[in-house]
Amino acid sequence: MAKKSGSTRPRGNSPPDKRIATIRAAGVEDTHIKHPELLARIAQEWTYLLRARSRWASDTELRKSVAERAVKALASVGVTSERLRELATAERIEIEVHDWERSDARTCAIHEAACEIPWEYLLSAGTRAEGRYHSTLITRLFDNGLAQVRPHPPTGVLFVESAPGRFRDKYEFSDEENRISVAVGAPNRPDDEDYWTILRTPQTSELAKKIHGSKWEAIHVTGIDTHQAAWIVDDFYVDMKDKNKPLFDTLVDSTGRLPDGMILREGHESELPVPYGDLAKILVGPTPPRIVTLNLYYSGARIARELVKNKAHVALGFLDEIDDEVAELFFQAFYWNWFHGTEKLTLSIPDAFLKAWEAMPSDKVHGTSIVIWMGRSIFAPGSESIRKSAPGSRSVKKASPRKKRAAR
C-alpha cells in the first residue's frame, strides 16, 4: 500500500504567495521557513563554507562542527531539532520555493537568497546529526503546473557545448561528449539525429532555432558560466565595459552584481554573456524538455530554477564550483541510470538522480551542492519508478475492486 505523501500545497492561514519556502516529507508536517531577514546572511555564510569544503570535508571533527552549524542555521529559520528528527526517517524531502512578485526589490532579494541557500547540504547534515543513516533524495520544487509524465528513457537528446572566442583553446568537450553519448546508447543509433545531436558553440539564434524546431526530451548544456569567464580571461568584463559599455550595462545590476548565466556568441559578439533569464527562454521550446542538465558553475540557484519556471519539467545544476571530472562522471551516471534503469525498473528522473549521486566517490563530493529542480512535487504521481514489462509477457487482466480489497 502506498505511503501517505507530504502535502503538495502549503497549509495554514497565511496566503501561499506570502510564503518563501516550505520543507515537506511524507508523514511529516510541513515546515514553512520563517525569519526572512536571516536568509541573505545564511546564504552568504554557507556559500563561503561550501566553497571552502576542501579545508574541512576530510576531517571528521571539522565535519561534525559544520553539521552542528547546519542544525543551528536551520533552527534559526524554523526547522527545529524535533522536526529534523522527523525528517531523518524520510526517504524523500522537498523544498518548495514559492513564486514571488518580481517587481518588488526587497521580495526579490529574500527569495533569491532562499534559492542560494544550500538546503540540500543543510538538511542532509542536519538529519544525519539526528541519526539518519540511509540515503535521502532532496529535491527543489518550483511548481509550473505541468502534467504528469510516465517514466521512460529519453527519446531525444541534444548535447549543447559552448567555448566561443578566446575560450576555444582552453576547453574541449570530447570526453564529455563520449560519456553522455554512450550513457544514452547513441553509438547504437549512429545516423539518428532526431535521437542524438551535438551542437558545438552555436550562436544564440542557431541554438534557439534548433531547440524550438524539434522535440528534445533531454538537453545537456556544458560550457563556461558568466562568473568563470572572468577567471579564465583577465579583465574580461573590464574590457567589455571599455569597448562595449551598452552590453556591459545590460548585464550588471544597480549594485554592480553580475548575473548567473552562460557564455555564448551571436553575430559580431564572439563572447556573449547570456543572463539566466534569457538563457532559460532559449533552452525551453514550445514542447518543454523533460530535463535540462547544466554542467556549468553557479547554475543551480537561478538558471535551473528559471528553466523550470519556463516549463521545463526538471533541471539539474550546481550551486557553486565543482571538479570537472566529478561533474562529468555524475552526468554520465545520471544518464546511464535513466536510460538503462535496473533489471526490473524503468527509473524516474528523481530516482536516476539519486542513483547517480550514490555512485559518486564520497570523498570527492561531500559538500557539493548538486541541485534538482522539479516543476511537479516529488510526492505527486509520476515521480516514482515503474516496473518494466517482461519481454513477450501478456497483459494481465486487472483485478476486480473486490479482489483488490481482498488482496490487501
GROMACS .gro file of C-alpha atoms in nm:
model
  408
    1MET     CA    1   0.000   0.000   0.000
    2ALA     CA    2   0.138   0.342  -0.095
    3LYS     CA    3   0.276   0.562   0.179
    4LYS     CA    4   0.092   0.878   0.266
    5SER     CA    5   0.277   1.162   0.099
    6GLY     CA    6   0.351   1.505   0.232
    7SER     CA    7   0.112   1.778   0.128
    8THR     CA    8   0.188   1.931  -0.209
    9ARG     CA    9   0.027   2.258  -0.104
   10PRO     CA   10   0.108   2.495   0.181
   11ARG     CA   11  -0.111   2.468   0.488
   12GLY     CA   12  -0.217   2.728   0.739
   13ASN     CA   13  -0.396   3.059   0.726
   14SER     CA   14  -0.142   3.284   0.554
   15PRO     CA   15  -0.173   3.308   0.174
   16PRO     CA   16   0.070   3.092  -0.027
   17ASP     CA   17   0.216   3.389  -0.215
   18LYS     CA   18   0.340   3.536   0.115
   19ARG     CA   19   0.543   3.227   0.192
   20ILE     CA   20   0.906   3.199   0.092
   21ALA     CA   21   0.980   2.829   0.110
   22THR     CA   22   0.827   2.514   0.253
   23ILE     CA   23   1.001   2.191   0.354
   24ARG     CA   24   0.793   1.874   0.338
   25ALA     CA   25   0.825   1.496   0.360
   26ALA     CA   26   0.584   1.204   0.374
   27GLY     CA   27   0.409   1.181   0.711
   28VAL     CA   28   0.579   1.496   0.843
   29GLU     CA   29   0.402   1.827   0.900
   30ASP     CA   30   0.503   2.095   0.652
   31THR     CA   31   0.768   2.338   0.775
   32HIS     CA   32   0.734   2.695   0.649
   33ILE     CA   33   1.058   2.890   0.650
   34LYS     CA   34   1.050   3.183   0.893
   35HIS     CA   35   1.257   3.495   0.960
   36PRO     CA   36   1.322   3.604   0.600
   37GLU     CA   37   1.558   3.874   0.724
   38LEU     CA   38   1.812   3.599   0.807
   39LEU     CA   39   1.816   3.429   0.469
   40ALA     CA   40   2.072   3.656   0.298
   41ARG     CA   41   2.321   3.608   0.582
   42ILE     CA   42   2.270   3.231   0.584
   43ALA     CA   43   2.315   3.216   0.206
   44GLN     CA   44   2.637   3.417   0.225
   45GLU     CA   45   2.778   3.216   0.515
   46TRP     CA   46   2.705   2.875   0.365
   47THR     CA   47   2.813   2.969   0.016
   48TYR     CA   48   3.152   3.055   0.162
   49LEU     CA   49   3.165   2.741   0.381
   50LEU     CA   50   3.092   2.504   0.096
   51ARG     CA   51   3.333   2.678  -0.140
   52ALA     CA   52   3.599   2.610   0.123
   53ARG     CA   53   3.491   2.246   0.173
   54SER     CA   54   3.834   2.113   0.075
   55ARG     CA   55   3.960   2.254   0.409
   56TRP     CA   56   3.723   2.052   0.627
   57ALA     CA   57   3.549   1.777   0.426
   58SER     CA   58   3.814   1.513   0.500
   59ASP     CA   59   3.842   1.596   0.873
   60THR     CA   60   3.587   1.405   1.085
   61GLU     CA   61   3.584   1.653   1.372
   62LEU     CA   62   3.554   1.954   1.146
   63ARG     CA   63   3.268   1.786   0.960
   64LYS     CA   64   3.087   1.737   1.291
   65SER     CA   65   3.139   2.103   1.371
   66VAL     CA   66   3.000   2.206   1.031
   67ALA     CA   67   2.700   1.974   1.084
   68GLU     CA   68   2.629   2.143   1.419
   69ARG     CA   69   2.634   2.479   1.242
   70ALA     CA   70   2.387   2.339   0.987
   71VAL     CA   71   2.148   2.241   1.268
   72LYS     CA   72   2.172   2.591   1.418
   73ALA     CA   73   2.119   2.758   1.080
   74LEU     CA   74   1.806   2.552   1.017
   75ALA     CA   75   1.674   2.620   1.368
   76SER     CA   76   1.712   2.995   1.310
   77VAL     CA   77   1.458   2.979   1.026
   78GLY     CA   78   1.211   2.748   1.198
   79VAL     CA   79   1.341   2.395   1.130
   80THR     CA   80   1.372   2.266   1.486
   81SER     CA   81   1.575   1.967   1.609
   82GLU     CA   82   1.246   1.786   1.667
   83ARG     CA   83   1.148   1.844   1.305
   84LEU     CA   84   1.491   1.726   1.187
   85ARG     CA   85   1.442   1.403   1.383
   86GLU     CA   86   1.115   1.351   1.195
   87LEU     CA   87   1.278   1.432   0.862
   88ALA     CA   88   1.561   1.189   0.941
   89THR     CA   89   1.320   0.900   0.880
   90ALA     CA   90   1.214   1.027   0.535
   91GLU     CA   91   1.333   0.883   0.207
   92ARG     CA   92   1.236   1.196   0.016
   93ILE     CA   93   1.245   1.560   0.125
   94GLU     CA   94   1.123   1.853  -0.083
   95ILE     CA   95   1.193   2.224  -0.056
   96GLU     CA   96   0.934   2.426  -0.240
   97VAL     CA   97   1.035   2.782  -0.325
   98HIS     CA   98   0.716   2.978  -0.379
   99ASP     CA   99   0.690   3.226  -0.664
  100TRP     CA  100   0.703   3.596  -0.584
  101GLU     CA  101   0.639   3.944  -0.717
  102ARG     CA  102   0.944   4.017  -0.933
  103SER     CA  103   0.889   4.393  -0.936
  104ASP     CA  104   0.942   4.422  -0.559
  105ALA     CA  105   1.316   4.455  -0.493
  106ARG     CA  106   1.302   4.352  -0.127
  107THR     CA  107   1.088   4.046  -0.200
  108CYS     CA  108   1.321   3.951  -0.485
  109ALA     CA  109   1.625   3.973  -0.258
  110ILE     CA  110   1.461   3.747   0.003
  111HIS     CA  111   1.355   3.480  -0.246
  112GLU     CA  112   1.687   3.488  -0.434
  113ALA     CA  113   1.865   3.432  -0.103
  114ALA     CA  114   1.634   3.137  -0.037
  115CYS     CA  115   1.738   2.990  -0.372
  116GLU     CA  116   2.110   3.041  -0.297
  117ILE     CA  117   2.100   2.858   0.036
  118PRO     CA  118   2.237   2.502   0.005
  119TRP     CA  119   1.930   2.340   0.160
  120GLU     CA  120   2.044   2.002   0.032
  121TYR     CA  121   2.358   2.010   0.244
  122LEU     CA  122   2.193   2.170   0.548
  123LEU     CA  123   1.916   1.909   0.557
  124SER     CA  124   2.150   1.621   0.480
  125ALA     CA  125   2.395   1.721   0.753
  126GLY     CA  126   2.117   1.813   0.995
  127THR     CA  127   1.927   1.484   0.960
  128ARG     CA  128   2.248   1.283   0.987
  129ALA     CA  129   2.321   1.465   1.311
  130GLU     CA  130   1.978   1.342   1.428
  131GLY     CA  131   2.051   0.978   1.343
  132ARG     CA  132   1.973   0.933   0.973
  133TYR     CA  133   2.179   0.655   0.815
  134HIS     CA  134   2.001   0.586   0.485
  135SER     CA  135   2.019   0.778   0.156
  136THR     CA  136   1.763   1.056   0.119
  137LEU     CA  137   1.660   1.226  -0.202
  138ILE     CA  138   1.632   1.604  -0.154
  139THR     CA  139   1.463   1.797  -0.435
  140ARG     CA  140   1.350   2.152  -0.500
  141LEU     CA  141   1.007   2.244  -0.630
  142PHE     CA  142   0.904   2.544  -0.837
  143ASP     CA  143   0.550   2.450  -0.930
  144ASN     CA  144   0.494   2.520  -1.301
  145GLY     CA  145   0.165   2.339  -1.348
  146LEU     CA  146   0.282   2.078  -1.598
  147ALA     CA  147   0.101   1.747  -1.622
  148GLN     CA  148   0.236   1.410  -1.510
  149VAL     CA  149   0.474   1.225  -1.743
  150ARG     CA  150   0.502   0.846  -1.726
  151PRO     CA  151   0.864   0.745  -1.655
  152HIS     CA  152   1.053   0.629  -1.965
  153PRO     CA  153   1.407   0.666  -2.104
  154PRO     CA  154   1.483   0.973  -2.318
  155THR     CA  155   1.360   0.966  -2.678
  156GLY     CA  156   1.579   1.254  -2.797
  157VAL     CA  157   1.897   1.410  -2.651
  158LEU     CA  158   2.058   1.739  -2.757
  159PHE     CA  159   2.416   1.799  -2.641
  160VAL     CA  160   2.500   2.171  -2.637
  161GLU     CA  161   2.859   2.283  -2.581
  162SER     CA  162   2.997   2.634  -2.597
  163ALA     CA  163   3.353   2.765  -2.584
  164PRO     CA  164   3.348   3.070  -2.812
  165GLY     CA  165   3.622   3.321  -2.889
  166ARG     CA  166   3.917   3.314  -2.652
  167PHE     CA  167   3.771   3.017  -2.461
  168ARG     CA  168   3.804   2.788  -2.763
  169ASP     CA  169   4.163   2.687  -2.691
  170LYS     CA  170   4.107   2.648  -2.318
  171TYR     CA  171   3.818   2.398  -2.320
  172GLU     CA  172   3.735   2.086  -2.514
  173PHE     CA  173   3.440   1.854  -2.469
  174SER     CA  174   3.526   1.530  -2.650
  175ASP     CA  175   3.542   1.321  -2.331
  176GLU     CA  176   3.210   1.458  -2.208
  177GLU     CA  177   3.052   1.404  -2.550
  178ASN     CA  178   3.164   1.041  -2.546
  179ARG     CA  179   3.049   0.976  -2.189
  180ILE     CA  180   2.698   1.112  -2.239
  181SER     CA  181   2.670   0.956  -2.584
  182VAL     CA  182   2.749   0.607  -2.454
  183ALA     CA  183   2.526   0.658  -2.148
  184VAL     CA  184   2.219   0.718  -2.366
  185GLY     CA  185   2.302   0.449  -2.623
  186ALA     CA  186   2.375   0.690  -2.909
  187PRO     CA  187   2.650   0.469  -3.067
  188ASN     CA  188   2.378   0.212  -3.137
  189ARG     CA  189   2.189   0.474  -3.340
  190PRO     CA  190   2.470   0.643  -3.537
  191ASP     CA  191   2.254   0.804  -3.806
  192ASP     CA  192   1.959   0.908  -3.591
  193GLU     CA  193   1.994   1.284  -3.549
  194ASP     CA  194   1.646   1.305  -3.403
  195TYR     CA  195   1.772   1.097  -3.112
  196TRP     CA  196   2.125   1.234  -3.058
  197THR     CA  197   2.268   1.563  -3.184
  198ILE     CA  198   2.572   1.763  -3.077
  199LEU     CA  199   2.559   2.140  -3.124
  200ARG     CA  200   2.908   2.289  -3.096
  201THR     CA  201   2.949   2.655  -2.995
  202PRO     CA  202   2.627   2.774  -3.159
  203GLN     CA  203   2.508   3.130  -3.196
  204THR     CA  204   2.215   3.205  -2.969
  205SER     CA  205   1.984   3.229  -3.270
  206GLU     CA  206   2.108   2.893  -3.401
  207LEU     CA  207   2.056   2.733  -3.060
  208ALA     CA  208   1.705   2.874  -3.027
  209LYS     CA  209   1.614   2.754  -3.377
  210LYS     CA  210   1.744   2.403  -3.304
  211ILE     CA  211   1.550   2.377  -2.979
  212HIS     CA  212   1.230   2.543  -3.092
  213GLY     CA  213   1.221   2.342  -3.415
  214SER     CA  214   1.246   1.996  -3.256
  215LYS     CA  215   1.114   1.798  -2.962
  216TRP     CA  216   1.410   1.730  -2.733
  217GLU     CA  217   1.326   1.534  -2.421
  218ALA     CA  218   1.671   1.595  -2.272
  219ILE     CA  219   1.912   1.884  -2.326
  220HIS     CA  220   2.263   1.867  -2.181
  221VAL     CA  221   2.445   2.200  -2.165
  222THR     CA  222   2.816   2.238  -2.096
  223GLY     CA  223   3.049   2.535  -2.119
  224ILE     CA  224   3.164   2.845  -1.933
  225ASP     CA  225   2.937   3.038  -1.699
  226THR     CA  226   2.942   3.416  -1.666
  227HIS     CA  227   3.148   3.414  -1.345
  228GLN     CA  228   3.407   3.160  -1.463
  229ALA     CA  229   3.467   3.371  -1.774
  230ALA     CA  230   3.629   3.643  -1.562
  231TRP     CA  231   3.867   3.390  -1.404
  232ILE     CA  232   3.976   3.242  -1.736
  233VAL     CA  233   4.023   3.565  -1.933
  234ASP     CA  234   4.190   3.851  -1.747
  235ASP     CA  235   3.989   4.173  -1.741
  236PHE     CA  236   3.704   4.011  -1.935
  237TYR     CA  237   3.439   4.249  -1.802
  238VAL     CA  238   3.677   4.545  -1.765
  239ASP     CA  239   3.749   4.527  -2.137
  240MET     CA  240   3.380   4.484  -2.213
  241LYS     CA  241   3.296   4.796  -2.015
  242ASP     CA  242   3.558   4.992  -2.211
  243LYS     CA  243   3.475   4.856  -2.556
  244ASN     CA  244   3.103   4.781  -2.535
  245LYS     CA  245   2.951   4.969  -2.245
  246PRO     CA  246   2.589   4.926  -2.364
  247LEU     CA  247   2.631   4.546  -2.344
  248PHE     CA  248   2.807   4.571  -2.008
  249ASP     CA  249   2.527   4.789  -1.870
  250THR     CA  250   2.265   4.530  -1.965
  251LEU     CA  251   2.447   4.269  -1.755
  252VAL     CA  252   2.521   4.426  -1.417
  253ASP     CA  253   2.253   4.542  -1.174
  254SER     CA  254   2.247   4.863  -0.971
  255THR     CA  255   2.483   4.711  -0.713
  256GLY     CA  256   2.731   4.604  -0.981
  257ARG     CA  257   2.643   4.238  -0.937
  258LEU     CA  258   2.693   4.010  -1.236
  259PRO     CA  259   2.404   3.771  -1.309
  260ASP     CA  260   2.441   3.395  -1.338
  261GLY     CA  261   2.441   3.284  -1.699
  262MET     CA  262   2.647   3.133  -1.980
  263ILE     CA  263   2.891   3.250  -2.247
  264LEU     CA  264   2.753   3.201  -2.599
  265ARG     CA  265   2.801   3.405  -2.917
  266GLU     CA  266   2.589   3.598  -3.165
  267GLY     CA  267   2.685   3.797  -3.473
  268HIS     CA  268   2.983   4.022  -3.403
  269GLU     CA  269   2.975   3.933  -3.033
  270SER     CA  270   3.211   3.635  -3.024
  271GLU     CA  271   3.188   3.608  -2.642
  272LEU     CA  272   2.837   3.697  -2.538
  273PRO     CA  273   2.733   3.663  -2.171
  274VAL     CA  274   2.370   3.547  -2.168
  275PRO     CA  275   2.194   3.608  -1.832
  276TYR     CA  276   1.997   3.325  -1.674
  277GLY     CA  277   1.653   3.459  -1.766
  278ASP     CA  278   1.739   3.492  -2.136
  279LEU     CA  279   1.920   3.157  -2.135
  280ALA     CA  280   1.616   2.980  -1.991
  281LYS     CA  281   1.392   3.122  -2.265
  282ILE     CA  282   1.634   2.998  -2.532
  283LEU     CA  283   1.662   2.647  -2.386
  284VAL     CA  284   1.290   2.580  -2.340
  285GLY     CA  285   1.099   2.543  -2.665
  286PRO     CA  286   0.726   2.506  -2.735
  287THR     CA  287   0.747   2.141  -2.630
  288PRO     CA  288   0.905   2.159  -2.282
  289PRO     CA  289   1.201   1.924  -2.230
  290ARG     CA  290   1.163   1.663  -1.961
  291ILE     CA  291   1.504   1.765  -1.832
  292VAL     CA  292   1.786   2.014  -1.886
  293THR     CA  293   2.120   1.922  -1.729
  294LEU     CA  294   2.371   2.201  -1.675
  295ASN     CA  295   2.743   2.132  -1.649
  296LEU     CA  296   2.803   2.494  -1.554
  297TYR     CA  297   2.929   2.654  -1.236
  298TYR     CA  298   2.666   2.856  -1.047
  299SER     CA  299   2.377   2.709  -1.244
  300GLY     CA  300   2.172   2.561  -0.960
  301ALA     CA  301   2.026   2.865  -0.785
  302ARG     CA  302   1.887   3.061  -1.082
  303ILE     CA  303   1.949   2.906  -1.425
  304ALA     CA  304   1.793   2.571  -1.331
  305ARG     CA  305   1.509   2.741  -1.144
  306GLU     CA  306   1.425   2.967  -1.437
  307LEU     CA  307   1.427   2.670  -1.674
  308VAL     CA  308   1.157   2.510  -1.461
  309LYS     CA  309   0.972   2.842  -1.435
  310ASN     CA  310   0.971   2.843  -1.816
  311LYS     CA  311   0.807   2.499  -1.813
  312ALA     CA  312   1.097   2.251  -1.827
  313HIS     CA  313   0.985   1.951  -1.622
  314VAL     CA  314   1.319   1.912  -1.439
  315ALA     CA  315   1.656   2.092  -1.436
  316LEU     CA  316   1.987   1.996  -1.274
  317GLY     CA  317   2.271   2.233  -1.186
  318PHE     CA  318   2.542   2.320  -0.933
  319LEU     CA  319   2.520   2.590  -0.667
  320ASP     CA  320   2.890   2.671  -0.691
  321GLU     CA  321   3.207   2.521  -0.839
  322ILE     CA  322   3.272   2.152  -0.897
  323ASP     CA  323   3.562   1.943  -1.019
  324ASP     CA  324   3.524   1.890  -1.395
  325GLU     CA  325   3.591   1.516  -1.375
  326VAL     CA  326   3.336   1.467  -1.095
  327ALA     CA  327   3.075   1.670  -1.285
  328GLU     CA  328   3.120   1.461  -1.599
  329LEU     CA  329   3.107   1.136  -1.402
  330PHE     CA  330   2.788   1.248  -1.230
  331PHE     CA  331   2.607   1.330  -1.553
  332GLN     CA  332   2.733   1.010  -1.713
  333ALA     CA  333   2.596   0.811  -1.419
  334PHE     CA  334   2.267   1.001  -1.427
  335TYR     CA  335   2.204   0.946  -1.797
  336TRP     CA  336   2.317   0.583  -1.776
  337ASN     CA  337   2.073   0.510  -1.493
  338TRP     CA  338   1.789   0.697  -1.661
  339PHE     CA  339   1.846   0.527  -1.996
  340HIS     CA  340   1.907   0.172  -1.869
  341GLY     CA  341   1.713   0.164  -1.544
  342THR     CA  342   1.757  -0.151  -1.339
  343GLU     CA  343   1.682  -0.510  -1.423
  344LYS     CA  344   1.323  -0.469  -1.307
  345LEU     CA  345   1.257  -0.095  -1.308
  346THR     CA  346   1.226   0.190  -1.555
  347LEU     CA  347   1.370   0.470  -1.344
  348SER     CA  348   1.205   0.806  -1.299
  349ILE     CA  349   1.432   1.109  -1.330
  350PRO     CA  350   1.445   1.165  -0.949
  351ASP     CA  351   1.540   0.801  -0.888
  352ALA     CA  352   1.807   0.813  -1.161
  353PHE     CA  353   1.941   1.129  -0.996
  354LEU     CA  354   1.963   0.955  -0.657
  355LYS     CA  355   2.139   0.652  -0.805
  356ALA     CA  356   2.391   0.877  -0.978
  357TRP     CA  357   2.462   1.060  -0.652
  358GLU     CA  358   2.507   0.733  -0.466
  359ALA     CA  359   2.758   0.622  -0.729
  360MET     CA  360   2.986   0.920  -0.671
  361PRO     CA  361   3.302   0.880  -0.456
  362SER     CA  362   3.202   1.028  -0.120
  363ASP     CA  363   3.545   1.178  -0.058
  364LYS     CA  364   3.510   1.393  -0.371
  365VAL     CA  365   3.151   1.510  -0.343
  366HIS     CA  366   3.099   1.584   0.028
  367GLY     CA  367   2.963   1.936   0.048
  368THR     CA  368   2.898   1.953  -0.326
  369SER     CA  369   2.559   2.110  -0.395
  370ILE     CA  370   2.410   1.933  -0.694
  371VAL     CA  371   2.056   2.066  -0.722
  372ILE     CA  372   1.750   1.912  -0.885
  373TRP     CA  373   1.459   2.149  -0.950
  374MET     CA  374   1.122   1.998  -1.040
  375GLY     CA  375   0.806   2.152  -1.183
  376ARG     CA  376   0.585   1.895  -1.007
  377SER     CA  377   0.607   1.782  -0.649
  378ILE     CA  378   0.818   1.475  -0.575
  379PHE     CA  379   0.507   1.350  -0.395
  380ALA     CA  380   0.283   1.387  -0.699
  381PRO     CA  381   0.211   1.084  -0.925
  382GLY     CA  382   0.478   1.013  -1.185
  383SER     CA  383   0.788   1.076  -0.974
  384GLU     CA  384   0.836   0.711  -0.883
  385SER     CA  385   0.998   0.441  -1.097
  386ILE     CA  386   0.778   0.179  -1.259
  387ARG     CA  387   0.821  -0.193  -1.323
  388LYS     CA  388   0.944  -0.298  -1.665
  389SER     CA  389   0.722  -0.521  -1.872
  390ALA     CA  390   0.871  -0.867  -1.918
  391PRO     CA  391   0.961  -0.935  -2.286
  392GLY     CA  392   0.674  -1.113  -2.454
  393SER     CA  393   0.459  -1.101  -2.143
  394ARG     CA  394   0.085  -1.099  -2.177
  395SER     CA  395  -0.118  -0.816  -2.044
  396VAL     CA  396  -0.259  -0.905  -1.706
  397LYS     CA  397  -0.629  -0.864  -1.651
  398LYS     CA  398  -0.697  -0.609  -1.380
  399ALA     CA  399  -0.837  -0.746  -1.058
  400SER     CA  400  -1.189  -0.650  -0.964
  401PRO     CA  401  -1.234  -0.399  -0.682
  402ARG     CA  402  -1.344  -0.688  -0.456
  403LYS     CA  403  -1.029  -0.887  -0.536
  404LYS     CA  404  -0.813  -0.581  -0.480
  405ARG     CA  405  -0.964  -0.527  -0.138
  406ALA     CA  406  -0.915  -0.894  -0.053
  407ALA     CA  407  -0.550  -0.874  -0.160
  408ARG     CA  408  -0.486  -0.601   0.094
   0.00000   0.00000   0.00000
